[in-house]
Short mmCIF file of C-alpha atoms and ligand atoms in Angstrom, two decimals:
data_model
loop_
_atom_site.label_atom_id
_atom_site.label_comp_id
_atom_site.label_asym_id
_atom_site.label_seq_id
_atom_site.Cartn_x
_atom_site.Cartn_y
_atom_site.Cartn_z
CA MET A 22 8.07 36.71 -36.28
CA SER A 23 4.48 37.11 -35.07
CA LYS A 24 3.73 36.19 -31.47
CA LYS A 25 0.97 33.64 -30.98
CA LYS A 26 -1.08 34.48 -27.89
CA TYR A 27 -2.66 31.99 -25.49
CA ASP A 28 -4.24 32.16 -22.07
CA VAL A 29 -1.75 29.54 -20.84
CA VAL A 30 1.50 28.10 -22.14
CA VAL A 31 2.64 24.88 -20.46
CA ILE A 32 6.31 23.88 -20.71
CA GLY A 33 6.65 20.10 -20.59
CA ALA A 34 4.17 17.33 -21.43
CA GLY A 35 4.92 14.87 -18.61
CA PRO A 36 2.25 13.89 -16.05
CA GLY A 37 2.48 17.40 -14.55
CA GLY A 38 2.34 19.37 -17.79
CA TYR A 39 -0.09 17.34 -19.86
CA VAL A 40 -2.59 17.11 -17.00
CA ALA A 41 -2.28 20.88 -16.34
CA ALA A 42 -2.82 21.59 -20.05
CA ILE A 43 -5.92 19.37 -20.24
CA ARG A 44 -7.43 20.85 -17.05
CA CYS A 45 -6.80 24.42 -18.32
CA ALA A 46 -8.51 23.52 -21.62
CA GLN A 47 -11.46 21.95 -19.75
CA LEU A 48 -11.83 25.25 -17.89
CA GLY A 49 -12.18 27.15 -21.18
CA MET A 50 -8.67 28.53 -21.59
CA SER A 51 -6.69 28.59 -24.83
CA VAL A 52 -3.64 26.45 -24.20
CA ALA A 53 -0.33 25.70 -25.91
CA CYS A 54 2.11 23.08 -24.66
CA VAL A 55 5.79 22.95 -25.65
CA ASP A 56 7.69 19.68 -25.25
CA GLU A 57 11.10 18.57 -26.51
CA TRP A 58 11.05 14.80 -25.82
CA LEU A 59 12.26 12.56 -28.67
CA ASN A 60 11.86 8.77 -28.49
CA HIS A 61 14.47 6.23 -29.71
CA GLN A 62 13.25 6.67 -33.25
CA GLY A 63 13.91 10.42 -32.96
CA LYS A 64 10.16 11.15 -33.02
CA PRO A 65 8.38 13.57 -30.62
CA SER A 66 6.72 11.60 -27.83
CA LEU A 67 4.44 13.02 -25.12
CA GLY A 68 4.28 11.87 -21.50
CA GLY A 69 7.75 12.90 -20.30
CA THR A 70 9.92 10.64 -18.17
CA CYS A 71 6.95 8.78 -16.66
CA LEU A 72 5.57 7.45 -19.92
CA ASN A 73 8.75 7.23 -21.99
CA VAL A 74 11.50 6.01 -19.67
CA GLY A 75 10.04 5.84 -16.16
CA CYS A 76 6.87 4.60 -14.46
CA ILE A 77 5.25 2.91 -17.47
CA PRO A 78 8.09 1.04 -19.21
CA SER A 79 9.49 -0.04 -15.83
CA LYS A 80 6.06 -1.38 -14.82
CA ALA A 81 5.78 -3.22 -18.15
CA LEU A 82 9.14 -4.93 -17.53
CA LEU A 83 8.34 -5.54 -13.84
CA GLU A 84 5.14 -7.31 -14.88
CA THR A 85 6.89 -9.41 -17.54
CA SER A 86 9.79 -10.34 -15.28
CA HIS A 87 7.40 -11.18 -12.42
CA LEU A 88 5.49 -13.60 -14.66
CA TYR A 89 8.79 -15.14 -15.77
CA ALA A 90 9.93 -15.57 -12.16
CA LEU A 91 6.56 -17.09 -11.20
CA ALA A 92 6.77 -19.50 -14.12
CA GLY A 93 10.31 -20.45 -13.10
CA HIS A 94 9.88 -20.74 -9.33
CA ASP A 95 6.23 -20.83 -8.29
CA PHE A 96 4.17 -22.51 -11.00
CA ALA A 97 5.32 -25.97 -9.90
CA ASP A 98 3.78 -25.32 -6.44
CA HIS A 99 0.46 -24.83 -8.23
CA GLY A 100 0.91 -28.09 -10.11
CA ILE A 101 1.78 -26.32 -13.36
CA ASN A 102 4.87 -27.83 -14.91
CA ILE A 103 6.71 -26.07 -17.67
CA LYS A 104 9.34 -28.08 -19.45
CA SER A 105 11.51 -25.35 -20.85
CA LEU A 106 11.31 -21.71 -19.97
CA LYS A 107 13.07 -19.08 -22.03
CA ALA A 108 13.19 -15.31 -21.74
CA ASP A 109 12.84 -13.65 -25.15
CA ILE A 110 14.32 -10.24 -24.35
CA ASP A 111 13.52 -8.80 -27.79
CA ALA A 112 9.85 -9.73 -27.41
CA MET A 113 9.76 -8.34 -23.84
CA MET A 114 11.23 -5.04 -25.02
CA ALA A 115 8.89 -4.88 -28.02
CA ARG A 116 5.89 -5.37 -25.71
CA LYS A 117 7.16 -2.65 -23.38
CA ASP A 118 7.71 -0.28 -26.33
CA LYS A 119 4.19 -0.99 -27.59
CA VAL A 120 2.68 -0.16 -24.18
CA VAL A 121 4.65 3.11 -24.13
CA PHE A 122 3.77 3.99 -27.73
CA GLU A 123 0.05 3.43 -27.23
CA LEU A 124 -0.06 5.53 -24.08
CA THR A 125 1.96 8.40 -25.57
CA GLN A 126 -0.35 8.35 -28.61
CA GLY A 127 -3.25 8.50 -26.16
CA ILE A 128 -1.99 11.84 -24.87
CA ASP A 129 -1.69 13.10 -28.43
CA GLY A 130 -5.35 12.21 -28.87
CA LEU A 131 -6.34 13.93 -25.63
CA PHE A 132 -4.51 17.10 -26.74
CA LYS A 133 -6.45 17.07 -30.03
CA THR A 134 -9.78 16.47 -28.25
CA ASN A 135 -9.07 19.35 -25.89
CA LYS A 136 -7.79 21.63 -28.73
CA ILE A 137 -4.39 22.09 -27.07
CA LYS A 138 -1.78 23.48 -29.46
CA LEU A 139 1.29 21.26 -29.29
CA THR A 140 4.69 22.62 -30.28
CA HIS A 141 7.75 20.41 -30.40
CA GLY A 142 10.99 22.07 -29.33
CA HIS A 143 12.96 23.56 -26.45
CA ALA A 144 11.16 26.33 -24.56
CA ARG A 145 12.95 29.23 -22.93
CA LEU A 146 11.18 31.90 -20.94
CA ALA A 147 11.73 35.59 -21.66
CA PRO A 148 10.34 38.65 -19.84
CA GLY A 149 6.75 39.59 -20.66
CA LYS A 150 5.58 35.97 -20.34
CA ILE A 151 7.09 35.10 -23.69
CA VAL A 152 8.12 31.55 -24.47
CA ASN A 153 10.75 31.20 -27.19
CA VAL A 154 10.85 27.81 -28.88
CA SER A 155 14.00 26.55 -30.59
CA ASP A 156 15.47 23.22 -31.63
CA ARG A 157 17.46 21.59 -28.80
CA GLY A 158 21.05 22.82 -28.82
CA SER A 159 20.23 25.73 -31.14
CA CYS A 160 19.84 29.42 -30.23
CA ASP A 161 17.63 30.18 -33.24
CA VAL A 162 14.12 30.95 -32.07
CA ARG A 163 11.68 29.11 -34.30
CA GLU A 164 8.45 30.19 -32.66
CA GLU A 165 7.41 32.82 -30.14
CA LEU A 166 4.43 32.25 -27.85
CA GLN A 167 2.93 34.69 -25.36
CA ALA A 168 0.57 33.92 -22.50
CA GLU A 169 -1.22 35.42 -19.52
CA TYR A 170 -0.02 32.48 -17.45
CA ILE A 171 2.86 30.08 -17.78
CA ILE A 172 3.15 26.66 -16.15
CA VAL A 173 6.67 25.23 -16.04
CA ALA A 174 6.61 21.42 -15.80
CA ALA A 175 10.03 20.59 -17.23
CA GLY A 176 10.70 17.61 -14.94
CA SER A 177 13.98 16.12 -13.78
CA SER A 178 16.95 14.07 -15.03
CA PRO A 179 19.04 11.31 -13.46
CA VAL A 180 21.84 12.53 -11.18
CA ARG A 181 25.20 11.72 -12.76
CA LEU A 182 28.19 10.55 -10.71
CA GLU A 183 31.67 11.62 -11.72
CA ARG A 184 32.90 8.36 -10.20
CA ALA A 185 30.60 6.28 -12.41
CA PRO A 186 30.19 8.04 -15.77
CA ILE A 187 27.64 6.53 -18.16
CA MET A 188 29.47 4.33 -20.66
CA ASP A 189 27.87 2.67 -23.66
CA GLY A 190 27.31 -1.03 -23.05
CA TYR A 191 28.63 -0.97 -19.47
CA VAL A 192 27.36 1.83 -17.22
CA PHE A 193 23.73 2.87 -17.59
CA ASP A 194 21.28 5.34 -16.09
CA SER A 195 17.68 4.35 -15.33
CA ALA A 196 16.58 4.93 -18.94
CA GLY A 197 19.43 2.82 -20.36
CA ALA A 198 18.59 0.00 -17.93
CA LEU A 199 15.17 -0.36 -19.61
CA GLU A 200 16.82 -1.13 -22.95
CA PHE A 201 19.23 -4.01 -22.23
CA ASP A 202 19.46 -6.36 -25.20
CA SER A 203 20.37 -9.38 -23.06
CA VAL A 204 20.36 -10.46 -19.42
CA PRO A 205 23.72 -9.57 -17.84
CA LYS A 206 25.14 -12.43 -15.77
CA THR A 207 26.19 -9.99 -13.08
CA LEU A 208 24.64 -6.57 -12.52
CA GLY A 209 25.65 -3.86 -10.08
CA VAL A 210 23.27 -1.10 -9.03
CA ILE A 211 24.47 2.06 -7.30
CA GLY A 212 21.64 3.24 -5.03
CA ALA A 213 18.98 1.11 -3.33
CA GLY A 214 16.14 3.65 -3.69
CA ALA A 215 12.92 3.18 -5.67
CA ILE A 216 14.63 3.03 -9.08
CA GLY A 217 17.52 0.81 -7.99
CA LEU A 218 15.16 -1.67 -6.34
CA GLU A 219 12.72 -1.79 -9.24
CA LEU A 220 15.35 -2.17 -11.98
CA GLY A 221 17.40 -4.53 -9.83
CA SER A 222 14.26 -6.66 -9.40
CA VAL A 223 13.54 -6.76 -13.16
CA TRP A 224 17.00 -8.10 -14.07
CA SER A 225 17.32 -10.34 -11.03
CA ARG A 226 14.02 -12.05 -11.92
CA LEU A 227 15.30 -12.59 -15.46
CA GLY A 228 18.43 -14.28 -14.12
CA SER A 229 21.09 -11.67 -13.28
CA GLU A 230 23.05 -11.87 -10.05
CA VAL A 231 22.31 -8.40 -8.67
CA VAL A 232 24.29 -6.45 -6.06
CA LEU A 233 22.94 -3.10 -4.85
CA LEU A 234 25.44 -0.73 -3.30
CA GLU A 235 23.71 1.78 -1.01
CA ALA A 236 25.63 4.61 0.63
CA MET A 237 23.29 5.00 3.60
CA ASP A 238 23.43 2.77 6.64
CA SER A 239 19.68 2.23 6.74
CA PHE A 240 17.43 0.66 4.12
CA LEU A 241 14.53 2.76 2.76
CA PRO A 242 14.90 5.35 5.54
CA ALA A 243 11.64 7.14 4.65
CA ALA A 244 9.60 3.97 5.29
CA ASP A 245 8.39 2.73 8.67
CA LYS A 246 11.17 0.61 10.22
CA GLN A 247 8.97 -2.49 10.57
CA ILE A 248 8.11 -2.28 6.87
CA SER A 249 11.65 -1.59 5.64
CA ARG A 250 12.92 -4.55 7.72
CA ALA A 251 10.29 -6.87 6.21
CA ALA A 252 11.04 -5.62 2.69
CA PHE A 253 14.79 -5.98 3.18
CA ARG A 254 14.37 -9.57 4.35
CA SER A 255 12.12 -10.40 1.45
CA PHE A 256 14.42 -8.86 -1.18
CA GLN A 257 17.49 -10.61 0.27
CA GLN A 258 15.60 -13.93 0.13
CA GLN A 259 14.85 -13.31 -3.55
CA GLY A 260 18.57 -13.00 -4.16
CA LEU A 261 19.00 -9.22 -4.27
CA ASP A 262 22.31 -8.66 -2.51
CA ILE A 263 21.78 -5.26 -0.84
CA ARG A 264 24.95 -3.87 0.74
CA LEU A 265 24.40 -0.89 3.03
CA ASN A 266 27.03 1.65 4.09
CA ALA A 267 28.68 1.13 0.71
CA ARG A 268 30.23 4.38 -0.48
CA LEU A 269 31.34 4.34 -4.10
CA LEU A 270 35.01 5.20 -4.63
CA SER A 271 35.61 4.50 -8.32
CA THR A 272 34.57 2.56 -11.40
CA ALA A 273 36.62 1.47 -14.40
CA VAL A 274 35.86 -0.69 -17.42
CA LYS A 275 38.56 -3.32 -17.96
CA GLN A 276 38.42 -6.56 -19.94
CA ARG A 277 34.72 -6.08 -20.66
CA LYS A 278 33.79 -5.81 -16.97
CA VAL A 279 32.88 -2.84 -14.82
CA HIS A 280 35.26 -2.83 -11.85
CA VAL A 281 33.73 -1.05 -8.87
CA THR A 282 35.60 -0.03 -5.75
CA TYR A 283 33.57 0.99 -2.72
CA GLU A 284 34.20 1.48 0.94
CA ASP A 285 32.19 -0.01 3.77
CA THR A 286 32.77 -0.47 7.51
CA ARG A 287 35.48 -3.07 6.76
CA GLY A 288 37.44 -0.81 4.37
CA ALA A 289 37.82 -0.72 0.58
CA GLN A 290 36.04 -3.50 -1.35
CA GLN A 291 36.21 -4.47 -4.99
CA VAL A 292 33.62 -6.14 -7.12
CA LYS A 293 33.14 -6.54 -10.87
CA PHE A 294 30.00 -6.68 -12.96
CA ASP A 295 28.98 -7.18 -16.58
CA ARG A 296 26.86 -4.03 -16.32
CA LEU A 297 26.26 -1.27 -13.81
CA ILE A 298 23.17 0.89 -13.27
CA VAL A 299 23.52 4.27 -11.57
CA ALA A 300 20.29 5.13 -9.70
CA VAL A 301 21.25 7.75 -7.13
CA GLY A 302 18.37 10.18 -7.48
CA ARG A 303 17.16 12.79 -9.95
CA LYS A 304 17.74 16.51 -10.25
CA PRO A 305 15.35 19.22 -11.46
CA ASN A 306 15.71 20.40 -15.09
CA SER A 307 15.80 24.07 -14.11
CA ASP A 308 18.83 25.03 -16.20
CA LEU A 309 18.37 26.23 -19.81
CA LEU A 310 14.84 27.46 -19.05
CA PHE A 311 15.36 31.11 -18.15
CA GLY A 312 17.63 33.91 -19.20
CA ASP A 313 19.39 35.89 -16.42
CA GLU A 314 16.92 38.72 -16.95
CA MET A 315 14.09 36.57 -15.53
CA GLN A 316 13.51 37.09 -11.82
CA ILE A 317 12.62 33.44 -11.10
CA GLU A 318 14.08 32.32 -7.79
CA ILE A 319 15.91 28.97 -7.90
CA ASP A 320 17.22 27.38 -4.71
CA GLU A 321 20.69 25.93 -4.06
CA ARG A 322 19.48 22.43 -5.03
CA GLU A 323 18.28 23.81 -8.39
CA TYR A 324 14.55 23.56 -7.57
CA ILE A 325 12.38 26.47 -8.74
CA HIS A 326 11.13 28.19 -5.59
CA VAL A 327 7.31 28.17 -5.34
CA ASN A 328 4.68 28.89 -2.69
CA ASP A 329 2.09 26.36 -1.45
CA TYR A 330 0.11 26.92 -4.65
CA CYS A 331 3.08 26.42 -7.01
CA GLU A 332 3.40 30.10 -7.95
CA THR A 333 7.01 31.18 -8.56
CA SER A 334 8.55 34.49 -7.48
CA VAL A 335 7.08 36.02 -10.68
CA PRO A 336 3.27 36.42 -10.48
CA GLY A 337 1.47 34.44 -13.18
CA ILE A 338 4.36 32.00 -13.66
CA TYR A 339 3.83 28.64 -11.97
CA ALA A 340 6.05 25.57 -11.65
CA ILE A 341 4.92 22.03 -10.84
CA GLY A 342 6.19 18.46 -10.51
CA ASP A 343 9.80 17.30 -10.21
CA ILE A 344 11.15 20.80 -10.81
CA VAL A 345 9.77 22.05 -7.45
CA ARG A 346 10.01 20.90 -3.81
CA GLY A 347 8.32 17.72 -2.63
CA PRO A 348 8.51 14.09 -3.74
CA MET A 349 9.42 13.42 -7.38
CA LEU A 350 6.26 11.45 -8.12
CA ALA A 351 4.01 11.52 -11.17
CA HIS A 352 0.79 11.67 -9.14
CA LYS A 353 2.08 14.62 -7.11
CA ALA A 354 2.94 16.45 -10.36
CA SER A 355 -0.50 15.75 -11.85
CA GLU A 356 -2.33 17.00 -8.75
CA GLU A 357 -0.23 20.17 -8.78
CA GLY A 358 -1.16 20.61 -12.46
CA VAL A 359 -4.86 20.38 -11.64
CA MET A 360 -4.48 22.77 -8.68
CA VAL A 361 -2.64 25.40 -10.74
CA ALA A 362 -5.14 25.21 -13.64
CA GLU A 363 -8.03 25.63 -11.23
CA ARG A 364 -6.38 28.49 -9.33
CA ILE A 365 -5.74 30.29 -12.65
CA ALA A 366 -9.49 29.87 -13.26
CA GLY A 367 -10.19 31.55 -9.89
CA GLN A 368 -10.94 28.43 -7.86
CA LYS A 369 -9.49 27.75 -4.40
CA SER A 370 -7.96 24.34 -5.12
CA ARG A 371 -5.08 22.95 -3.09
CA VAL A 372 -2.99 19.79 -2.85
CA ASN A 373 -2.93 17.89 0.43
CA TYR A 374 0.83 17.34 0.60
CA ASP A 375 0.42 15.33 3.82
CA LEU A 376 -1.35 12.51 2.00
CA ILE A 377 0.73 11.71 -1.07
CA PRO A 378 1.23 7.94 -1.24
CA SER A 379 4.69 6.50 -1.94
CA VAL A 380 4.98 3.16 -3.72
CA ILE A 381 7.92 0.97 -4.69
CA TYR A 382 6.84 -1.59 -7.29
CA THR A 383 8.98 -4.51 -6.16
CA HIS A 384 7.57 -7.84 -5.08
CA PRO A 385 6.25 -7.58 -2.47
CA GLU A 386 5.42 -3.95 -3.17
CA VAL A 387 6.14 -1.35 -0.52
CA ALA A 388 3.70 1.53 -0.02
CA TRP A 389 2.98 4.09 2.62
CA VAL A 390 1.16 7.32 3.36
CA GLY A 391 1.31 9.65 6.35
CA ALA A 392 3.61 9.39 9.34
CA THR A 393 5.75 6.46 10.45
CA GLU A 394 5.60 5.21 14.04
CA GLN A 395 9.20 6.45 14.48
CA ALA A 396 8.35 9.97 13.23
CA CYS A 397 5.37 10.16 15.63
CA ASN A 398 7.59 9.02 18.52
CA ALA A 399 10.24 11.61 17.62
CA ALA A 400 7.58 14.34 17.47
CA GLY A 401 6.15 13.26 20.85
CA ILE A 402 2.79 12.27 19.32
CA PRO A 403 1.25 9.42 21.37
CA VAL A 404 0.30 6.55 19.05
CA LYS A 405 -0.98 3.01 19.06
CA THR A 406 -0.34 0.63 16.21
CA GLY A 407 -2.03 -2.36 14.61
CA VAL A 408 -0.17 -4.87 12.50
CA PHE A 409 -1.43 -7.77 10.43
CA PRO A 410 0.95 -10.19 8.71
CA LEU A 411 -0.04 -11.40 5.23
CA ALA A 412 0.86 -14.94 6.35
CA ALA A 413 -2.43 -14.91 8.32
CA SER A 414 -4.51 -13.88 5.29
CA GLY A 415 -6.51 -16.67 3.63
CA ARG A 416 -6.33 -14.98 0.24
CA ALA A 417 -2.56 -14.45 0.48
CA ARG A 418 -2.18 -18.16 1.30
CA ALA A 419 -4.39 -19.16 -1.62
CA MET A 420 -2.25 -16.98 -3.87
CA GLY A 421 0.96 -18.37 -2.37
CA ASP A 422 2.01 -14.79 -1.72
CA THR A 423 2.34 -14.40 2.04
CA ASP A 424 5.32 -12.06 2.44
CA GLY A 425 4.78 -8.81 4.29
CA LEU A 426 2.41 -6.97 6.58
CA VAL A 427 -0.04 -4.10 6.91
CA LYS A 428 0.56 -1.58 9.69
CA ILE A 429 -1.67 1.23 10.91
CA VAL A 430 -0.44 4.05 13.13
CA ALA A 431 -3.29 5.80 14.96
CA HIS A 432 -3.37 8.61 17.51
CA GLU A 433 -3.54 7.11 20.99
CA GLN A 434 -6.35 9.39 22.19
CA THR A 435 -8.33 10.36 19.10
CA ASP A 436 -7.82 7.05 17.24
CA ARG A 437 -7.38 9.08 14.01
CA ILE A 438 -5.19 7.27 11.45
CA LEU A 439 -1.87 9.11 11.14
CA GLY A 440 0.07 6.66 9.04
CA PHE A 441 -0.52 3.55 6.96
CA HIS A 442 2.28 1.26 5.84
CA VAL A 443 2.21 -1.83 3.66
CA CYS A 444 4.71 -4.37 2.44
CA ALA A 445 2.65 -6.85 0.42
CA SER A 446 1.64 -8.07 -2.98
CA GLN A 447 -0.58 -5.32 -4.48
CA ALA A 448 0.42 -2.78 -1.82
CA SER A 449 0.07 -0.12 -4.55
CA GLU A 450 -3.67 -0.90 -4.70
CA ILE A 451 -4.13 -1.47 -0.96
CA ILE A 452 -2.63 1.94 -0.14
CA ALA A 453 -5.46 3.73 -1.99
CA GLN A 454 -7.86 2.55 0.74
CA ALA A 455 -5.69 4.25 3.31
CA VAL A 456 -5.45 7.49 1.36
CA ILE A 457 -9.25 7.63 1.00
CA ALA A 458 -9.76 6.82 4.69
CA MET A 459 -7.22 9.40 5.82
CA GLU A 460 -8.61 12.09 3.43
CA MET A 461 -11.96 11.53 5.15
CA GLY A 462 -10.31 11.84 8.57
CA ALA A 463 -11.07 8.20 9.44
CA SER A 464 -10.20 6.59 12.77
CA ALA A 465 -8.91 3.05 13.12
CA GLU A 466 -12.34 2.18 14.49
CA ASP A 467 -13.99 3.47 11.28
CA LEU A 468 -11.99 0.89 9.33
CA ALA A 469 -12.63 -1.76 11.96
CA LEU A 470 -16.40 -1.17 11.56
CA THR A 471 -16.23 -1.47 7.76
CA VAL A 472 -17.14 -4.73 5.98
CA PHE A 473 -14.40 -6.08 3.72
CA ALA A 474 -15.05 -8.82 1.16
CA HIS A 475 -13.66 -12.27 1.95
CA PRO A 476 -11.28 -13.59 0.83
CA THR A 477 -9.24 -10.51 -0.21
CA LEU A 478 -5.85 -9.05 0.55
CA SER A 479 -7.76 -5.95 1.70
CA GLU A 480 -9.02 -7.88 4.70
CA SER A 481 -5.52 -7.29 6.05
CA VAL A 482 -6.46 -3.60 6.29
CA HIS A 483 -9.51 -4.56 8.35
CA GLU A 484 -7.49 -6.88 10.59
CA ALA A 485 -4.74 -4.27 11.08
CA ALA A 486 -7.43 -1.75 12.11
CA LEU A 487 -8.93 -4.30 14.52
CA SER A 488 -5.44 -4.98 15.83
CA VAL A 489 -5.06 -1.28 16.76
CA HIS A 490 -7.74 -2.07 19.40
CA LYS A 491 -6.28 -5.51 20.15
CA ARG A 492 -9.23 -7.35 18.68
CA ALA A 493 -7.93 -8.79 15.43
CA ILE A 494 -9.59 -12.14 14.77
CA HIS A 495 -6.98 -14.10 12.84
CA ILE A 496 -3.87 -13.34 14.92
CA LYS A 497 -3.00 -13.34 18.60
CA ASN A 498 -3.40 -9.79 19.94
P1 NAD B 503 16.24 7.84 -4.50
O1 NAD B 503 16.62 9.13 -3.94
O2 NAD B 503 14.92 7.24 -4.19
O3 NAD B 503 17.35 6.74 -4.15
C1 NAD B 503 18.71 6.91 -4.47
C2 NAD B 503 19.54 6.12 -3.48
O4 NAD B 503 20.88 6.20 -3.90
C3 NAD B 503 19.47 6.67 -2.08
O5 NAD B 503 19.14 5.64 -1.20
C4 NAD B 503 20.88 7.21 -1.85
O6 NAD B 503 21.30 7.06 -0.52
C5 NAD B 503 21.71 6.34 -2.75
N1 NAD B 503 22.96 6.96 -3.18
C6 NAD B 503 23.17 8.25 -3.56
N2 NAD B 503 24.47 8.41 -3.92
C7 NAD B 503 25.07 7.21 -3.77
C8 NAD B 503 26.41 6.72 -3.99
N3 NAD B 503 27.35 7.52 -4.46
N4 NAD B 503 26.67 5.41 -3.73
C9 NAD B 503 25.70 4.58 -3.27
N5 NAD B 503 24.43 5.00 -3.05
C10 NAD B 503 24.11 6.29 -3.31
O7 NAD B 503 16.41 8.04 -6.08
P2 NAD B 503 16.03 7.09 -7.29
O8 NAD B 503 15.75 5.71 -6.85
O9 NAD B 503 17.11 7.31 -8.29
O10 NAD B 503 14.70 7.75 -7.80
C11 NAD B 503 14.72 9.11 -8.23
C12 NAD B 503 13.38 9.76 -8.00
O11 NAD B 503 12.39 9.17 -8.81
C13 NAD B 503 12.96 9.64 -6.56
O12 NAD B 503 12.46 10.87 -6.12
C14 NAD B 503 11.88 8.62 -6.59
O13 NAD B 503 10.88 8.85 -5.62
C15 NAD B 503 11.31 8.76 -8.00
N6 NAD B 503 10.86 7.45 -8.43
C16 NAD B 503 9.80 6.91 -7.83
C17 NAD B 503 9.40 5.66 -8.18
C18 NAD B 503 8.24 5.09 -7.50
O14 NAD B 503 7.57 5.79 -6.79
N7 NAD B 503 7.96 3.82 -7.66
C19 NAD B 503 10.08 4.93 -9.12
C20 NAD B 503 11.15 5.50 -9.70
C21 NAD B 503 11.53 6.77 -9.35
#
């Protein structure tokens, strides 16, 4: 078999891999990308978890279910009366699938435009920067590629629990929970992290009674306490029954129900559901990628070990995205892809890991960047904070969407913004203002001196910045 030679071979076409491949091609390199994803129809589909079974389809269903919930609960407040409201699950799923299909096709188009050679199959690295491609589950090498540089962007998979094995029709992982054919009357979710909250919200809005069982004793522990408290209250009011300190003991399917036993501070508890979603984190796909002869260091949690610039222990082999340390977020993976492509091209690019925004796409959305007030206190950093509740925003009132707050954490002496935390409608958009401000090294005063359009939700950013200096206009300081 002849070896095809490229400047760069990228393994994986998710938001890390496809972006890395495009940036390499833009910089004049010859690029091949190997990806093994197959969609429900058994057809190759680019975009990895994010496009196929993650960020995009979940956002499509979150949007649809939000509109349904508004129509059911809020339209009457606006004087819009709907006589009969019905959720057409088949149509909702078809719309979601169409959104996914069009976006995955878009990446196909971008690969063609950028002359990236796409190979479908499972890639395995061999010494000499050789990538062997085979069909999944087969050892027969179908194609052999060789490159000067290799970028591994093979992503992650849902963590499985022995105590809650996936079972057709009853126990689902995050991908299965995007494919329900009907609304379960009762739905259990193991894990109240980003995925559990988003999927729990989708099905709760469509009519399921949802219980989330979370092992930890605090809710969204990475978020600022004031924000996680506000979000918790809001989600409980919507009907999401979030039970903390709930450690899963066992599950069993009996008489068409999933019986779940868990333990909390009061002892063993039992509850039964029509369906159960397991959303307890993801693990890197670092197995099946390398033979033992490769000297790639992998840590005890199965992440590929890399330096600050995503280079592995073998020079010229890079790894990016969910398969390496740091948050498992599409935008982090993409930025690492750009950095690696540019460093291969001799540039000095880097990723600012301190300013990667986190977003949970519930309603209200939860978003943050930088340090929490609690982390600053623990580190002995003197801070002052400014908070503005959405209830005091004219635009939020006009929208009828007043849950939540914006909070700014600034250094007490320098006034530099250290953290920015939002629980609000459109927090995912609001947080971008904070990331830009913090990238530019802004102080709270810089934001306070900026003119924001009225009436907008963004004015809450302005008011929170004013509130850092106790001069917010629309609340008592
Ligand atoms: P997560 O780590 O965010 O949350 C999992 C939760 O499950 C944790 O709170 C954990 O304490 C709990 N848990 C673990 N084992 C448990 C058990 N046995 N019983 C009860 N609770 C248990 O993971 P996730 O929500 O599955 O998401 C996976 C990854 O994907 C994360 O890194 C996340 O950031 C990313 N993601 C991000 C978004 C987003 O940014 N909007 C959306 C989806 C996924």
